[in-house]
């Protein structure tokens, strides 16, 4: 799938984000921005996986082994396949690995599962308290450990702004 222009991405996937908001109260702008960020504006959504949600066991048939980059404190983390580990100037390690991610039959399945993910894990309770504010929600999920990228919040907030410009 090719990278979509933001306006085309919003047109194609906003209905799923809006359905999710109606079911869960999580602001559609946040959900759509996270889908855009995690899938590179639709260019990388294998198996309709828009959110980069990992599959914890890799054995149910609803998963796929994909290449990813992780930034972690520990140099001895296990993954199904490690491509490289590089020590960073900040003392952390950049891993290039293959890991198990969920896959879905439809985009709708991905958006619905994404919302359920936040309600499943108590570490996101504080984020759910501010789910109507896409910017604060982004901050809180990052604090709760959603992504290993240290700049995740700032990048996600920038994408939220792009989504807002394309909703007008």
JSON list of C-alpha atoms in Angstrom, two decimals:
[
{"chain": "A", "resi": 1, "resn": "UNK", "atom": "CA", "xyz": [0.00, 0.00, 0.00]},
{"chain": "A", "resi": 2, "resn": "UNK", "atom": "CA", "xyz": [1.33, 3.46, -0.86]},
{"chain": "A", "resi": 3, "resn": "UNK", "atom": "CA", "xyz": [1.54, 6.37, 1.56]},
{"chain": "A", "resi": 4, "resn": "UNK", "atom": "CA", "xyz": [-1.64, 8.41, 1.37]},
{"chain": "A", "resi": 5, "resn": "UNK", "atom": "CA", "xyz": [-1.94, 12.18, 1.41]},
{"chain": "A", "resi": 6, "resn": "UNK", "atom": "CA", "xyz": [-3.29, 13.32, 4.80]},
{"chain": "A", "resi": 7, "resn": "UNK", "atom": "CA", "xyz": [-6.59, 14.47, 3.26]},
{"chain": "A", "resi": 8, "resn": "UNK", "atom": "CA", "xyz": [-7.11, 11.08, 1.61]},
{"chain": "A", "resi": 9, "resn": "UNK", "atom": "CA", "xyz": [-6.17, 9.21, 4.79]},
{"chain": "A", "resi": 10, "resn": "UNK", "atom": "CA", "xyz": [-8.65, 11.28, 6.82]},
{"chain": "A", "resi": 11, "resn": "UNK", "atom": "CA", "xyz": [-11.39, 10.68, 4.26]},
{"chain": "A", "resi": 12, "resn": "UNK", "atom": "CA", "xyz": [-10.77, 6.92, 4.15]},
{"chain": "A", "resi": 13, "resn": "UNK", "atom": "CA", "xyz": [-10.33, 6.21, 7.87]},
{"chain": "A", "resi": 14, "resn": "UNK", "atom": "CA", "xyz": [-12.06, 8.95, 9.87]},
{"chain": "A", "resi": 15, "resn": "UNK", "atom": "CA", "xyz": [-15.34, 6.98, 9.91]},
{"chain": "A", "resi": 16, "resn": "UNK", "atom": "CA", "xyz": [-13.60, 4.16, 11.82]},
{"chain": "A", "resi": 17, "resn": "UNK", "atom": "CA", "xyz": [-12.08, 6.60, 14.29]},
{"chain": "A", "resi": 18, "resn": "UNK", "atom": "CA", "xyz": [-15.46, 8.29, 14.79]},
{"chain": "A", "resi": 19, "resn": "UNK", "atom": "CA", "xyz": [-17.17, 4.94, 15.43]},
{"chain": "A", "resi": 20, "resn": "UNK", "atom": "CA", "xyz": [-14.50, 4.18, 18.01]},
{"chain": "A", "resi": 21, "resn": "UNK", "atom": "CA", "xyz": [-15.07, 7.56, 19.68]},
{"chain": "A", "resi": 22, "resn": "UNK", "atom": "CA", "xyz": [-18.81, 6.90, 19.88]},
{"chain": "A", "resi": 23, "resn": "UNK", "atom": "CA", "xyz": [-18.18, 3.52, 21.53]},
{"chain": "A", "resi": 24, "resn": "UNK", "atom": "CA", "xyz": [-15.34, 4.50, 23.87]},
{"chain": "A", "resi": 25, "resn": "UNK", "atom": "CA", "xyz": [-15.10, 8.26, 24.26]},
{"chain": "A", "resi": 26, "resn": "UNK", "atom": "CA", "xyz": [-11.53, 8.27, 22.92]},
{"chain": "A", "resi": 27, "resn": "UNK", "atom": "CA", "xyz": [-11.29, 11.35, 20.71]},
{"chain": "A", "resi": 28, "resn": "UNK", "atom": "CA", "xyz": [-11.39, 10.42, 17.00]},
{"chain": "A", "resi": 29, "resn": "UNK", "atom": "CA", "xyz": [-8.61, 12.92, 16.22]},
{"chain": "A", "resi": 30, "resn": "UNK", "atom": "CA", "xyz": [-6.27, 11.01, 18.53]},
{"chain": "A", "resi": 31, "resn": "UNK", "atom": "CA", "xyz": [-7.21, 7.61, 17.11]},
{"chain": "A", "resi": 32, "resn": "UNK", "atom": "CA", "xyz": [-6.84, 8.75, 13.52]},
{"chain": "A", "resi": 33, "resn": "UNK", "atom": "CA", "xyz": [-3.53, 10.50, 14.25]},
{"chain": "A", "resi": 34, "resn": "UNK", "atom": "CA", "xyz": [-2.15, 7.43, 15.93]},
{"chain": "A", "resi": 35, "resn": "UNK", "atom": "CA", "xyz": [-3.27, 5.27, 12.99]},
{"chain": "A", "resi": 36, "resn": "UNK", "atom": "CA", "xyz": [-1.54, 7.69, 10.60]},
{"chain": "A", "resi": 37, "resn": "UNK", "atom": "CA", "xyz": [1.66, 7.75, 12.63]},
{"chain": "A", "resi": 38, "resn": "UNK", "atom": "CA", "xyz": [1.86, 4.02, 13.27]},
{"chain": "A", "resi": 39, "resn": "UNK", "atom": "CA", "xyz": [1.06, 3.10, 9.65]},
{"chain": "A", "resi": 40, "resn": "UNK", "atom": "CA", "xyz": [3.04, 5.89, 7.91]},
{"chain": "A", "resi": 41, "resn": "UNK", "atom": "CA", "xyz": [-0.20, 7.34, 6.55]},
{"chain": "A", "resi": 42, "resn": "UNK", "atom": "CA", "xyz": [-1.42, 3.94, 5.42]},
{"chain": "A", "resi": 43, "resn": "UNK", "atom": "CA", "xyz": [1.82, 2.88, 3.70]},
{"chain": "A", "resi": 44, "resn": "UNK", "atom": "CA", "xyz": [2.62, 0.27, 6.32]},
{"chain": "A", "resi": 45, "resn": "UNK", "atom": "CA", "xyz": [-0.51, -1.44, 7.58]},
{"chain": "A", "resi": 46, "resn": "UNK", "atom": "CA", "xyz": [0.11, -5.11, 6.81]},
{"chain": "A", "resi": 47, "resn": "UNK", "atom": "CA", "xyz": [-2.80, -7.25, 7.86]},
{"chain": "A", "resi": 48, "resn": "UNK", "atom": "CA", "xyz": [-4.85, -4.05, 8.45]},
{"chain": "A", "resi": 49, "resn": "UNK", "atom": "CA", "xyz": [-2.60, -3.39, 11.46]},
{"chain": "A", "resi": 50, "resn": "UNK", "atom": "CA", "xyz": [-2.74, 0.39, 11.82]},
{"chain": "A", "resi": 51, "resn": "UNK", "atom": "CA", "xyz": [-1.54, 0.74, 15.42]},
{"chain": "A", "resi": 52, "resn": "UNK", "atom": "CA", "xyz": [1.52, -1.38, 15.98]},
{"chain": "A", "resi": 53, "resn": "UNK", "atom": "CA", "xyz": [-0.14, -3.43, 18.72]},
{"chain": "A", "resi": 54, "resn": "UNK", "atom": "CA", "xyz": [2.08, -6.33, 19.62]},
{"chain": "A", "resi": 55, "resn": "UNK", "atom": "CA", "xyz": [0.79, -9.87, 19.90]},
{"chain": "A", "resi": 56, "resn": "UNK", "atom": "CA", "xyz": [2.07, -11.33, 23.13]},
{"chain": "A", "resi": 57, "resn": "UNK", "atom": "CA", "xyz": [2.26, -14.99, 22.20]},
{"chain": "A", "resi": 58, "resn": "UNK", "atom": "CA", "xyz": [2.64, -15.35, 18.44]},
{"chain": "A", "resi": 59, "resn": "UNK", "atom": "CA", "xyz": [0.66, -18.60, 18.35]},
{"chain": "A", "resi": 60, "resn": "UNK", "atom": "CA", "xyz": [-3.05, -17.89, 17.74]},
{"chain": "A", "resi": 61, "resn": "UNK", "atom": "CA", "xyz": [-2.98, -17.32, 13.99]},
{"chain": "A", "resi": 62, "resn": "UNK", "atom": "CA", "xyz": [-4.00, -13.67, 14.43]},
{"chain": "A", "resi": 63, "resn": "UNK", "atom": "CA", "xyz": [-0.42, -12.42, 14.36]},
{"chain": "A", "resi": 64, "resn": "UNK", "atom": "CA", "xyz": [2.36, -11.58, 11.95]},
{"chain": "A", "resi": 65, "resn": "UNK", "atom": "CA", "xyz": [6.13, -11.32, 12.40]},
{"chain": "A", "resi": 66, "resn": "UNK", "atom": "CA", "xyz": [7.24, -7.84, 11.32]},
{"chain": "A", "resi": 67, "resn": "UNK", "atom": "CA", "xyz": [10.37, -5.73, 11.43]},
{"chain": "A", "resi": 68, "resn": "UNK", "atom": "CA", "xyz": [10.38, -2.92, 13.99]},
{"chain": "A", "resi": 69, "resn": "UNK", "atom": "CA", "xyz": [12.72, -0.60, 15.87]},
{"chain": "A", "resi": 70, "resn": "UNK", "atom": "CA", "xyz": [12.65, -0.35, 19.65]},
{"chain": "A", "resi": 71, "resn": "UNK", "atom": "CA", "xyz": [14.55, 1.95, 22.06]},
{"chain": "A", "resi": 72, "resn": "UNK", "atom": "CA", "xyz": [15.15, 0.17, 25.37]},
{"chain": "A", "resi": 73, "resn": "UNK", "atom": "CA", "xyz": [17.28, 0.52, 28.51]},
{"chain": "A", "resi": 74, "resn": "UNK", "atom": "CA", "xyz": [18.40, -3.12, 28.65]},
{"chain": "A", "resi": 75, "resn": "UNK", "atom": "CA", "xyz": [20.91, -4.66, 26.20]},
{"chain": "A", "resi": 76, "resn": "UNK", "atom": "CA", "xyz": [19.60, -8.19, 26.82]},
{"chain": "A", "resi": 77, "resn": "UNK", "atom": "CA", "xyz": [15.94, -8.07, 25.74]},
{"chain": "A", "resi": 78, "resn": "UNK", "atom": "CA", "xyz": [14.62, -11.15, 23.94]},
{"chain": "A", "resi": 79, "resn": "UNK", "atom": "CA", "xyz": [12.75, -10.96, 20.62]},
{"chain": "A", "resi": 80, "resn": "UNK", "atom": "CA", "xyz": [11.78, -13.65, 18.11]},
{"chain": "A", "resi": 81, "resn": "UNK", "atom": "CA", "xyz": [14.54, -12.30, 15.84]},
{"chain": "A", "resi": 82, "resn": "UNK", "atom": "CA", "xyz": [17.21, -9.68, 16.57]},
{"chain": "A", "resi": 83, "resn": "UNK", "atom": "CA", "xyz": [18.70, -7.95, 13.55]},
{"chain": "A", "resi": 84, "resn": "UNK", "atom": "CA", "xyz": [20.95, -5.50, 15.42]},
{"chain": "A", "resi": 85, "resn": "UNK", "atom": "CA", "xyz": [21.48, -3.75, 18.76]},
{"chain": "A", "resi": 86, "resn": "UNK", "atom": "CA", "xyz": [23.22, -0.37, 18.88]},
{"chain": "A", "resi": 87, "resn": "UNK", "atom": "CA", "xyz": [24.16, 1.55, 22.03]},
{"chain": "A", "resi": 88, "resn": "UNK", "atom": "CA", "xyz": [22.94, 5.14, 21.94]},
{"chain": "A", "resi": 89, "resn": "UNK", "atom": "CA", "xyz": [24.65, 8.24, 23.42]},
{"chain": "A", "resi": 90, "resn": "UNK", "atom": "CA", "xyz": [21.88, 8.44, 26.05]},
{"chain": "A", "resi": 91, "resn": "UNK", "atom": "CA", "xyz": [22.83, 4.99, 27.39]},
{"chain": "A", "resi": 92, "resn": "UNK", "atom": "CA", "xyz": [19.81, 3.25, 25.88]},
{"chain": "A", "resi": 93, "resn": "UNK", "atom": "CA", "xyz": [19.87, 0.70, 23.07]},
{"chain": "A", "resi": 94, "resn": "UNK", "atom": "CA", "xyz": [18.29, 0.80, 19.63]},
{"chain": "A", "resi": 95, "resn": "UNK", "atom": "CA", "xyz": [17.06, -2.63, 18.62]},
{"chain": "A", "resi": 96, "resn": "UNK", "atom": "CA", "xyz": [16.20, -3.54, 15.05]},
{"chain": "A", "resi": 97, "resn": "UNK", "atom": "CA", "xyz": [14.17, -6.70, 15.42]},
{"chain": "A", "resi": 98, "resn": "UNK", "atom": "CA", "xyz": [11.31, -8.80, 14.18]},
{"chain": "A", "resi": 99, "resn": "UNK", "atom": "CA", "xyz": [8.47, -9.13, 16.64]},
{"chain": "A", "resi": 100, "resn": "UNK", "atom": "CA", "xyz": [4.89, -10.42, 16.70]},
{"chain": "A", "resi": 101, "resn": "UNK", "atom": "CA", "xyz": [2.14, -7.93, 15.86]},
{"chain": "A", "resi": 102, "resn": "UNK", "atom": "CA", "xyz": [-1.60, -8.42, 15.60]},
{"chain": "A", "resi": 103, "resn": "UNK", "atom": "CA", "xyz": [-3.36, -8.63, 12.24]},
{"chain": "A", "resi": 104, "resn": "UNK", "atom": "CA", "xyz": [-7.01, -8.01, 11.30]},
{"chain": "A", "resi": 105, "resn": "UNK", "atom": "CA", "xyz": [-9.47, -8.93, 8.58]},
{"chain": "A", "resi": 106, "resn": "UNK", "atom": "CA", "xyz": [-10.60, -5.30, 8.15]},
{"chain": "A", "resi": 107, "resn": "UNK", "atom": "CA", "xyz": [-9.51, -1.77, 9.15]},
{"chain": "A", "resi": 108, "resn": "UNK", "atom": "CA", "xyz": [-12.56, -1.65, 11.42]},
{"chain": "A", "resi": 109, "resn": "UNK", "atom": "CA", "xyz": [-11.24, -4.63, 13.37]},
{"chain": "A", "resi": 110, "resn": "UNK", "atom": "CA", "xyz": [-7.95, -2.82, 13.93]},
{"chain": "A", "resi": 111, "resn": "UNK", "atom": "CA", "xyz": [-9.61, 0.39, 15.14]},
{"chain": "A", "resi": 112, "resn": "UNK", "atom": "CA", "xyz": [-11.93, -1.48, 17.51]},
{"chain": "A", "resi": 113, "resn": "UNK", "atom": "CA", "xyz": [-9.13, -3.60, 18.96]},
{"chain": "A", "resi": 114, "resn": "UNK", "atom": "CA", "xyz": [-6.99, -0.50, 19.41]},
{"chain": "A", "resi": 115, "resn": "UNK", "atom": "CA", "xyz": [-9.63, 1.10, 21.63]},
{"chain": "A", "resi": 116, "resn": "UNK", "atom": "CA", "xyz": [-10.11, -2.09, 23.63]},
{"chain": "A", "resi": 117, "resn": "UNK", "atom": "CA", "xyz": [-6.36, -2.24, 24.20]},
{"chain": "A", "resi": 118, "resn": "UNK", "atom": "CA", "xyz": [-6.44, 0.93, 26.34]},
{"chain": "A", "resi": 119, "resn": "UNK", "atom": "CA", "xyz": [-9.32, -0.39, 28.43]},
{"chain": "A", "resi": 120, "resn": "UNK", "atom": "CA", "xyz": [-7.64, -3.76, 28.93]},
{"chain": "A", "resi": 121, "resn": "UNK", "atom": "CA", "xyz": [-4.48, -2.56, 30.68]},
{"chain": "A", "resi": 122, "resn": "UNK", "atom": "CA", "xyz": [-4.73, -0.60, 33.92]},
{"chain": "A", "resi": 123, "resn": "UNK", "atom": "CA", "xyz": [-1.54, 1.31, 33.11]},
{"chain": "A", "resi": 124, "resn": "UNK", "atom": "CA", "xyz": [-3.72, 3.41, 30.76]},
{"chain": "A", "resi": 125, "resn": "UNK", "atom": "CA", "xyz": [-6.32, 4.38, 33.40]},
{"chain": "A", "resi": 126, "resn": "UNK", "atom": "CA", "xyz": [-4.91, 7.89, 33.80]},
{"chain": "A", "resi": 127, "resn": "UNK", "atom": "CA", "xyz": [-4.98, 8.37, 30.02]},
{"chain": "A", "resi": 128, "resn": "UNK", "atom": "CA", "xyz": [-8.61, 7.27, 29.87]},
{"chain": "A", "resi": 129, "resn": "UNK", "atom": "CA", "xyz": [-9.51, 10.04, 32.32]},
{"chain": "A", "resi": 130, "resn": "UNK", "atom": "CA", "xyz": [-8.51, 12.57, 29.61]},
{"chain": "A", "resi": 131, "resn": "UNK", "atom": "CA", "xyz": [-9.64, 10.62, 26.53]},
{"chain": "A", "resi": 132, "resn": "UNK", "atom": "CA", "xyz": [-11.70, 13.56, 25.22]},
{"chain": "A", "resi": 133, "resn": "UNK", "atom": "CA", "xyz": [-8.50, 15.64, 24.82]},
{"chain": "A", "resi": 134, "resn": "UNK", "atom": "CA", "xyz": [-6.32, 14.12, 22.09]},
{"chain": "A", "resi": 135, "resn": "UNK", "atom": "CA", "xyz": [-3.18, 16.01, 23.17]},
{"chain": "A", "resi": 136, "resn": "UNK", "atom": "CA", "xyz": [-3.38, 15.04, 26.84]},
{"chain": "A", "resi": 137, "resn": "UNK", "atom": "CA", "xyz": [-4.33, 11.49, 25.92]},
{"chain": "A", "resi": 138, "resn": "UNK", "atom": "CA", "xyz": [-1.18, 11.29, 23.76]},
{"chain": "A", "resi": 139, "resn": "UNK", "atom": "CA", "xyz": [0.93, 12.47, 26.70]},
{"chain": "A", "resi": 140, "resn": "UNK", "atom": "CA", "xyz": [-0.59, 9.96, 29.09]},
{"chain": "A", "resi": 141, "resn": "UNK", "atom": "CA", "xyz": [-0.31, 6.90, 26.86]},
{"chain": "A", "resi": 142, "resn": "UNK", "atom": "CA", "xyz": [3.34, 7.74, 26.27]},
{"chain": "A", "resi": 143, "resn": "UNK", "atom": "CA", "xyz": [3.94, 8.07, 30.02]},
{"chain": "A", "resi": 144, "resn": "UNK", "atom": "CA", "xyz": [2.24, 4.70, 30.45]},
{"chain": "A", "resi": 145, "resn": "UNK", "atom": "CA", "xyz": [4.72, 3.09, 28.06]},
{"chain": "A", "resi": 146, "resn": "UNK", "atom": "CA", "xyz": [2.78, 2.76, 24.80]},
{"chain": "A", "resi": 147, "resn": "UNK", "atom": "CA", "xyz": [5.88, 3.36, 22.66]},
{"chain": "A", "resi": 148, "resn": "UNK", "atom": "CA", "xyz": [9.61, 3.18, 23.23]},
{"chain": "A", "resi": 149, "resn": "UNK", "atom": "CA", "xyz": [10.45, 6.22, 21.07]},
{"chain": "A", "resi": 150, "resn": "UNK", "atom": "CA", "xyz": [11.45, 9.01, 23.50]},
{"chain": "A", "resi": 151, "resn": "UNK", "atom": "CA", "xyz": [9.96, 11.63, 21.12]},
{"chain": "A", "resi": 152, "resn": "UNK", "atom": "CA", "xyz": [6.67, 9.77, 20.56]},
{"chain": "A", "resi": 153, "resn": "UNK", "atom": "CA", "xyz": [4.45, 12.37, 22.27]},
{"chain": "A", "resi": 154, "resn": "UNK", "atom": "CA", "xyz": [5.77, 15.29, 20.24]},
{"chain": "A", "resi": 155, "resn": "UNK", "atom": "CA", "xyz": [5.53, 13.43, 16.96]},
{"chain": "A", "resi": 156, "resn": "UNK", "atom": "CA", "xyz": [2.00, 12.24, 17.74]},
{"chain": "A", "resi": 157, "resn": "UNK", "atom": "CA", "xyz": [0.88, 15.76, 18.70]},
{"chain": "A", "resi": 158, "resn": "UNK", "atom": "CA", "xyz": [2.21, 17.04, 15.37]},
{"chain": "A", "resi": 159, "resn": "UNK", "atom": "CA", "xyz": [0.18, 14.40, 13.51]},
{"chain": "A", "resi": 160, "resn": "UNK", "atom": "CA", "xyz": [-2.94, 15.35, 15.52]},
{"chain": "A", "resi": 161, "resn": "UNK", "atom": "CA", "xyz": [-2.50, 18.91, 14.25]},
{"chain": "A", "resi": 162, "resn": "UNK", "atom": "CA", "xyz": [-2.24, 17.62, 10.68]},
{"chain": "A", "resi": 163, "resn": "UNK", "atom": "CA", "xyz": [-5.42, 15.57, 11.17]},
{"chain": "A", "resi": 164, "resn": "UNK", "atom": "CA", "xyz": [-7.23, 18.65, 12.50]},
{"chain": "A", "resi": 165, "resn": "UNK", "atom": "CA", "xyz": [-6.18, 20.71, 9.47]},
{"chain": "A", "resi": 166, "resn": "UNK", "atom": "CA", "xyz": [-7.55, 18.01, 7.16]},
{"chain": "A", "resi": 167, "resn": "UNK", "atom": "CA", "xyz": [-10.87, 17.68, 8.98]},
{"chain": "A", "resi": 168, "resn": "UNK", "atom": "CA", "xyz": [-11.82, 21.26, 8.11]}
]
